[in-house]
Tab-separated table of C-alpha atoms and ligand atoms in Angstrom:
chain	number	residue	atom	x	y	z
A	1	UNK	CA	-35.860	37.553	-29.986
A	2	UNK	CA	-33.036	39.815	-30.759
A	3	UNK	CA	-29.285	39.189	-28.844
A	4	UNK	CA	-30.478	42.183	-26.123
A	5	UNK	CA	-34.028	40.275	-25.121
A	6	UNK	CA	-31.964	37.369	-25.521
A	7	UNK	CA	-29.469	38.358	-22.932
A	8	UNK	CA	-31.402	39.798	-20.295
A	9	UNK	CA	-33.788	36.087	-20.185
A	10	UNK	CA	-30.335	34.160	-20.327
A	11	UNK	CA	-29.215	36.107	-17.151
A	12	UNK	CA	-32.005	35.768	-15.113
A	13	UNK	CA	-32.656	31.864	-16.136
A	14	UNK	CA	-28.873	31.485	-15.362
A	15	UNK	CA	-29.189	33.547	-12.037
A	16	UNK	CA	-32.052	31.267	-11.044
A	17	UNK	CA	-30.406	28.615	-11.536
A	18	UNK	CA	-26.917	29.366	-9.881
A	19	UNK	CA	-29.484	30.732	-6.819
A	20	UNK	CA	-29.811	26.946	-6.355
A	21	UNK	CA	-26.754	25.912	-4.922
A	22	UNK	CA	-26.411	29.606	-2.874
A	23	UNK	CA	-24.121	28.725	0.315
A	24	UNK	CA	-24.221	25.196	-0.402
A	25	UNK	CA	-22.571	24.523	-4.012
A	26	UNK	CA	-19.383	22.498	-3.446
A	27	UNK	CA	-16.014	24.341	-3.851
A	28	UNK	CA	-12.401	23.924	-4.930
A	29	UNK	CA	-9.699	26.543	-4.724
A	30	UNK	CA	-8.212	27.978	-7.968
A	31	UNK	CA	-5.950	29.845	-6.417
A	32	UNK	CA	-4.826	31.841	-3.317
A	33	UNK	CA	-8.405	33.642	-2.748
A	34	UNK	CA	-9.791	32.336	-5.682
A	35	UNK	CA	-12.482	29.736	-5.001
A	36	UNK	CA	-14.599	28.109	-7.707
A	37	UNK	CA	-17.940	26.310	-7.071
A	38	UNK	CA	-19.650	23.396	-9.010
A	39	UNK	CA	-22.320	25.883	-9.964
A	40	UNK	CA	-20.064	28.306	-11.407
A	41	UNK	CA	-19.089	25.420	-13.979
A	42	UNK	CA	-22.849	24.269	-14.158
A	43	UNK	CA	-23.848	27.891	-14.972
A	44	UNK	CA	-21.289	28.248	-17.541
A	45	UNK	CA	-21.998	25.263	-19.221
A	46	UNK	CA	-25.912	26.236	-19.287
A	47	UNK	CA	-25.536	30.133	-20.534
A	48	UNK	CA	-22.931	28.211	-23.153
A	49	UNK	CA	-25.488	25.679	-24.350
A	50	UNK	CA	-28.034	28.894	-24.854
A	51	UNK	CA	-25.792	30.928	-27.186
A	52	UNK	CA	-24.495	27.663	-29.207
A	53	UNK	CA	-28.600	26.986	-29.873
A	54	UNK	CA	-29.429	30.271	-30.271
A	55	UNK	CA	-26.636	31.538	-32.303
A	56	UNK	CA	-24.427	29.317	-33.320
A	57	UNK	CA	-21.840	31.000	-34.880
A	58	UNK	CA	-20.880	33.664	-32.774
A	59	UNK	CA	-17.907	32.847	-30.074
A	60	UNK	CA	-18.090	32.914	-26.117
A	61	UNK	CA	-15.191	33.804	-23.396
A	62	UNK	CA	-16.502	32.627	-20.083
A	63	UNK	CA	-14.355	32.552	-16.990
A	64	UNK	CA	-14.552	29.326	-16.907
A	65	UNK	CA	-13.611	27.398	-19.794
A	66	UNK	CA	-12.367	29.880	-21.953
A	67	UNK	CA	-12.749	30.864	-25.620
A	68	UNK	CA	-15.255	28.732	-27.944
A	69	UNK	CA	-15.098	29.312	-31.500
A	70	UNK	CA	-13.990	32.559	-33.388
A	71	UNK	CA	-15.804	35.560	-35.489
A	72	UNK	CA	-16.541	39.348	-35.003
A	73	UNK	CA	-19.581	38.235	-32.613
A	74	UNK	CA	-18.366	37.589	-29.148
A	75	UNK	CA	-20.046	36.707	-25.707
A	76	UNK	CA	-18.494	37.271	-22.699
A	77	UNK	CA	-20.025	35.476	-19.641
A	78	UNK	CA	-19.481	35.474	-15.930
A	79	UNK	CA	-21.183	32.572	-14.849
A	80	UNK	CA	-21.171	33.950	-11.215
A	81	UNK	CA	-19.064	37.233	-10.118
A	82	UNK	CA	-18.805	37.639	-6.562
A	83	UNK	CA	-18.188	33.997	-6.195
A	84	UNK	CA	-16.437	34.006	-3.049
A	85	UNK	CA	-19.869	35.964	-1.560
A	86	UNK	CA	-21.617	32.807	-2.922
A	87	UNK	CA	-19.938	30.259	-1.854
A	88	UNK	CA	-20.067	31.551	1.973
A	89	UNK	CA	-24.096	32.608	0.987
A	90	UNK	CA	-23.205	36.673	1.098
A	91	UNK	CA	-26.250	37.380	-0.862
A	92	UNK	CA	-23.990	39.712	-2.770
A	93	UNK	CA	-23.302	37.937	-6.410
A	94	UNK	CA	-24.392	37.793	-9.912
A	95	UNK	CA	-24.275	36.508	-13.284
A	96	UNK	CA	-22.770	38.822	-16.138
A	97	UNK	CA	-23.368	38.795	-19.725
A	98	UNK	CA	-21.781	40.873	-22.220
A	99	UNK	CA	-21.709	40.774	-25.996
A	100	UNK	CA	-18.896	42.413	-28.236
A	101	UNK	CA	-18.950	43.376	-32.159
A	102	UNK	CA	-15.771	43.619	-33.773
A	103	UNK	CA	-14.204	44.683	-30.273
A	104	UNK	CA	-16.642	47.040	-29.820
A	105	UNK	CA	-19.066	46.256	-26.666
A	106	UNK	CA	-22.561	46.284	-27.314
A	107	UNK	CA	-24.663	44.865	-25.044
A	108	UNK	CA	-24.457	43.948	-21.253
A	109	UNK	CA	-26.954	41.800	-18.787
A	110	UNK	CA	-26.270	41.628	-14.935
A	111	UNK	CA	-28.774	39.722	-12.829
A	112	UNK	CA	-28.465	39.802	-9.178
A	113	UNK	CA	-30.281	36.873	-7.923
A	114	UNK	CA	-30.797	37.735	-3.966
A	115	UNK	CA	-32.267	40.829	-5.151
A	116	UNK	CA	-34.150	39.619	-8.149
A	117	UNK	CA	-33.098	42.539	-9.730
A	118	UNK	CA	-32.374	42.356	-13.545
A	119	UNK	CA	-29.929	45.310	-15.732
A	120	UNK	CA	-28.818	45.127	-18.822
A	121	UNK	CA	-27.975	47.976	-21.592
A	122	UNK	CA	-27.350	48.380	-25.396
A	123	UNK	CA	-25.013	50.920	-27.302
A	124	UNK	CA	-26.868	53.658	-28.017
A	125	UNK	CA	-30.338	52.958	-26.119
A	126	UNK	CA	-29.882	53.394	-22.282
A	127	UNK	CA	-28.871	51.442	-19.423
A	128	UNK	CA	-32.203	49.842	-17.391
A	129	UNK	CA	-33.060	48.088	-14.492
A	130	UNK	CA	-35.973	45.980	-14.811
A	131	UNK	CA	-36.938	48.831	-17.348
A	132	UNK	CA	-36.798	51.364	-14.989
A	133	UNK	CA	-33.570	53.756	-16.451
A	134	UNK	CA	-30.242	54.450	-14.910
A	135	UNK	CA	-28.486	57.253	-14.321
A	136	UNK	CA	-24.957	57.409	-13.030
A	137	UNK	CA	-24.769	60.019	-9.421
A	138	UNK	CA	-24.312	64.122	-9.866
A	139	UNK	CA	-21.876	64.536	-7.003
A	140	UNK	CA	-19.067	66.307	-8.213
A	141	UNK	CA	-16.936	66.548	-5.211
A	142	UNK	CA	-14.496	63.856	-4.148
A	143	UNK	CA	-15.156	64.590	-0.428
A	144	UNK	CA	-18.978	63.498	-0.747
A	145	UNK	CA	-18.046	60.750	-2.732
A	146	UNK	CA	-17.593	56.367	-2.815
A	147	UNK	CA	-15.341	54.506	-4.571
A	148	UNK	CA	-15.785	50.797	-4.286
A	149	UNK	CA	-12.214	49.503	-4.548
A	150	UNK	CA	-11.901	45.746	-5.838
A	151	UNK	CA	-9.120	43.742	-4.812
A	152	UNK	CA	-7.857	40.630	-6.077
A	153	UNK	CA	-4.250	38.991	-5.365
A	154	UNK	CA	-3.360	39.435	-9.095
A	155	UNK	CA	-1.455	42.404	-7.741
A	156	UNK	CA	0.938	43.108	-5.092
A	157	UNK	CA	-0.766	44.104	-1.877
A	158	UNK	CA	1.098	47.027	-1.631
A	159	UNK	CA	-0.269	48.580	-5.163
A	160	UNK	CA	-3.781	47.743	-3.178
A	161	UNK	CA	-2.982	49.769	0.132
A	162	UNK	CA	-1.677	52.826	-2.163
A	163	UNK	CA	-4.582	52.553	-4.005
A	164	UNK	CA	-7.001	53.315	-0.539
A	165	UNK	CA	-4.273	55.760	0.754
A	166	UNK	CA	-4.678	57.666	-3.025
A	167	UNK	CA	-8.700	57.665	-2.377
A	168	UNK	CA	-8.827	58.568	1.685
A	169	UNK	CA	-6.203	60.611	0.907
A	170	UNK	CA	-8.030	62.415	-1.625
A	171	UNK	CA	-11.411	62.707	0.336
A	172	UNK	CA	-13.514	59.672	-1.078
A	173	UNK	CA	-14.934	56.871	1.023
A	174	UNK	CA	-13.985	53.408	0.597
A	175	UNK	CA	-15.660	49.929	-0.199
A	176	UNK	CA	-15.192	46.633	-1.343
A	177	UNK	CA	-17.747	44.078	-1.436
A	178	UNK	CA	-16.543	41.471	-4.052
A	179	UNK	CA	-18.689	41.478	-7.421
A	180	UNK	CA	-16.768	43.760	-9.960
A	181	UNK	CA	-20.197	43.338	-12.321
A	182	UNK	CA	-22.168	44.273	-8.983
A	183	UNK	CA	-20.023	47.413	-8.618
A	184	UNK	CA	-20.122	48.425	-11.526
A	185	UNK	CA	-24.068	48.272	-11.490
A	186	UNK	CA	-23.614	50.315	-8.622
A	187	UNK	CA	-22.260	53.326	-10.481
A	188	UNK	CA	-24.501	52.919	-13.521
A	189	UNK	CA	-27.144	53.184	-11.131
A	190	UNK	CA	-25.539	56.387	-8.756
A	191	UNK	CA	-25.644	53.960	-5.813
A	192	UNK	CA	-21.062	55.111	-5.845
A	193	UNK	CA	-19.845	57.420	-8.013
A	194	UNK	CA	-16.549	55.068	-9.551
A	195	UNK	CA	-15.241	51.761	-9.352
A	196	UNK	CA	-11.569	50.912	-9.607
A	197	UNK	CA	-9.518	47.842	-9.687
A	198	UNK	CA	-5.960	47.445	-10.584
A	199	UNK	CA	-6.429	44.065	-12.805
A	200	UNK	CA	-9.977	43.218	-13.407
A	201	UNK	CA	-10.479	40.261	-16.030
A	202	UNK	CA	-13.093	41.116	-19.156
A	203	UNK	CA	-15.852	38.490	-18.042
A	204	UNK	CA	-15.917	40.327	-14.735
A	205	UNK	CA	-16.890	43.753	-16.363
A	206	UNK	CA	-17.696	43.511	-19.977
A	207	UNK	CA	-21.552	43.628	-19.207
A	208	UNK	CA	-21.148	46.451	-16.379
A	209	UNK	CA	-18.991	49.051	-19.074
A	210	UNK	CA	-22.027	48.914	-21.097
A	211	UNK	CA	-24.168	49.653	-18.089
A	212	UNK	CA	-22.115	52.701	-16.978
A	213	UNK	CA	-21.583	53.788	-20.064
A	214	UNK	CA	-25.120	54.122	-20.755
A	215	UNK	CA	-26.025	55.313	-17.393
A	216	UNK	CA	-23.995	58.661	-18.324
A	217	UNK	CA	-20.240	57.721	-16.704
A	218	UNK	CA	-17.221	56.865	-18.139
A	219	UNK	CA	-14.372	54.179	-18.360
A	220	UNK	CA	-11.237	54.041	-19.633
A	221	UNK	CA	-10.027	51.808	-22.258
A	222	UNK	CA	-10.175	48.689	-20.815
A	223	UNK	CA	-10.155	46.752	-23.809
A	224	UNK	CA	-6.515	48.087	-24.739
A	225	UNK	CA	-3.630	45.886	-25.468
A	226	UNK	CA	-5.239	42.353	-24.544
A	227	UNK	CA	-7.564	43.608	-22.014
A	228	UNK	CA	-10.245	41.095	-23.046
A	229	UNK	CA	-7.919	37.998	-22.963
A	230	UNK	CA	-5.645	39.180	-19.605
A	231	UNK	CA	-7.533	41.769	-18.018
A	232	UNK	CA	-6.523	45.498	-17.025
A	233	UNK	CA	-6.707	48.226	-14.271
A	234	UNK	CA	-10.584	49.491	-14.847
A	235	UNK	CA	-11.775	52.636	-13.571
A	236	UNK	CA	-15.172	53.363	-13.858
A	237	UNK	CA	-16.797	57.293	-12.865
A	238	UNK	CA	-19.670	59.353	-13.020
A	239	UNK	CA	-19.163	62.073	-15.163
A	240	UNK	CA	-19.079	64.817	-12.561
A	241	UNK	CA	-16.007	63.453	-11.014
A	242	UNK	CA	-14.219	60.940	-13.891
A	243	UNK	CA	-11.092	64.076	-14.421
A	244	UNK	CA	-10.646	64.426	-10.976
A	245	UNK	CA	-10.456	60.576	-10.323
A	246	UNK	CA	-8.722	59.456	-13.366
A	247	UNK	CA	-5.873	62.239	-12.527
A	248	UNK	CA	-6.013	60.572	-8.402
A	249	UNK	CA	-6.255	57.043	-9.270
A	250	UNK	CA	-3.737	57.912	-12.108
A	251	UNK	CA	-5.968	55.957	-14.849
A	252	UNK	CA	-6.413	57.842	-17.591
A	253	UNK	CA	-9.845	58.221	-18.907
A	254	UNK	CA	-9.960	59.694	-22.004
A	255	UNK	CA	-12.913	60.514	-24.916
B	301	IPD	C1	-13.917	38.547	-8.781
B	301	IPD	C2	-14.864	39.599	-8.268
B	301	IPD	C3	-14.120	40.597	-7.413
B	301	IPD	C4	-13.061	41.299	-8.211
B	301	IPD	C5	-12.093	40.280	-8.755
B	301	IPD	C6	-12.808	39.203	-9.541
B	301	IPD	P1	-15.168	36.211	-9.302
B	301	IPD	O1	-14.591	37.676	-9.681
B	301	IPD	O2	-15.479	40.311	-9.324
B	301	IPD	O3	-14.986	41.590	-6.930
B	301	IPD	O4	-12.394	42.225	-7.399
B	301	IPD	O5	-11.176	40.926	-9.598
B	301	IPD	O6	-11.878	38.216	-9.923
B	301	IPD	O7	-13.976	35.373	-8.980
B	301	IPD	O8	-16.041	36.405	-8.120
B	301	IPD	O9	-15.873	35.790	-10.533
């Protein structure tokens, strides 16, 4: 089984497994608006147990416990994105797998347990959902389009409230409904045209950049600086629309 069969099973047996304790898994708070269940540690510790059989010397980031061991091969896990959905049963939540060579990201698995519905892509070869392929959406004017706007308190609620006023402003509809992997899915697969967050951390959308990517949009650079360690702004597009957002949003998308 190569890394790509291997991360699309991992998902969904991790996804089954965090389905489990959906509604009911004990929490703690990590912060203000930052909850963390038993079953996001659980999950971790079972996708981490996969890749450390499987292939032993490559390295993991997971949200968490952090970084495991070192190398140009990298996983990047979410054991469950949309957490505080989950923990309140919001059937809206996932588990997020990405892989990384040399910096350069390769693969990415989502699996949306509520749904039962299963993407993942590879550089180069398409972005899928349950082998059926993605395409990001052809609108190409801001007025018909959604931007699903994630929010954490990482930044200042004010930067937040600009952000809305820059897309209402500019035409777009607005939404937020708390998976960053989940929306990003949603533009690989033309359900919004873009994403945006001001700070999003790597394990949230390392998977889903390979998934829009492949669906036909575009990103910008999240993986500048030390986006994969301390996050980033992320803006994720169709093509159609990714120079009139990036110049809006003021992200800069570029290549
Ligand atoms: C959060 C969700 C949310 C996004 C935040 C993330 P978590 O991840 O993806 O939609 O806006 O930036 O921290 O805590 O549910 O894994």
């Amino acid at each position: 089984m190569d890394r790509h069969d291997f991360a699309r099973a991992l998902a969904r047996d991790a996804g089954k497994l965090a389905h489990r304790g959906f509604g009911t898994s004990a929490t703690k708070m990590k912060g203000v608006h930052d909850v963390v269940t038993e079953m996001d540690q659980a999950v971790e510790r079972f996708i981490r147990a996969a890749i450390n059989t499987r292939f032993p010397g490559d390295a993991i980031l997971g949200e968490e416990e952090g970084v495991s061991g070192s190398g140009d091969r990298l996983w990047i896990i979410d054991p469950i994105d949309g957490t505080a959905n989950y923990a309140r049963g919001l059937p809206r939540y996932c588990v997020s797998i990405g892989y990384m060579e040399r910096g350069v990201p390769m693969l990415g698995a989502i699996y949306d347990p509520p749904h039962d519905g299963l993407y993942s892509a590879a550089k180069g070869e398409g972005a899928y959902q349950d082998g059926v392929r993605l395409a990001v959406s052809p609108c190409t004017a801001i007025a018909e389009a959604t931007v699903e706007c994630g929010w954490s308190t990482r930044r200042p609620a004010r930067a937040y409230v600009d952000l809305l006023g820059r897309v209402l402003e500019g035409g777009g509809a607005i939404r937020r409904a708390g998976s960053g992997a989940l929306g990003l899915v949603d533009v690989a697969a033309g359900r919004v045209e873009a994403y945006v967050e001001l700070h999003i951390n790597s394990w949230d959308c390392a998977a889903g950049i390979v998934l829009v990517q492949e669906a036909g949009g575009f990103t910008n650079d999240f993986f500048a600086g030390d986006g994969l360690m301390h996050g980033n702004p992320l803006l994720a597009t169709n093509a159609a629309l990714c120079s009139k957002l990036a110049g809006l949003l003021g992200i800069p998308i570029t290549g």
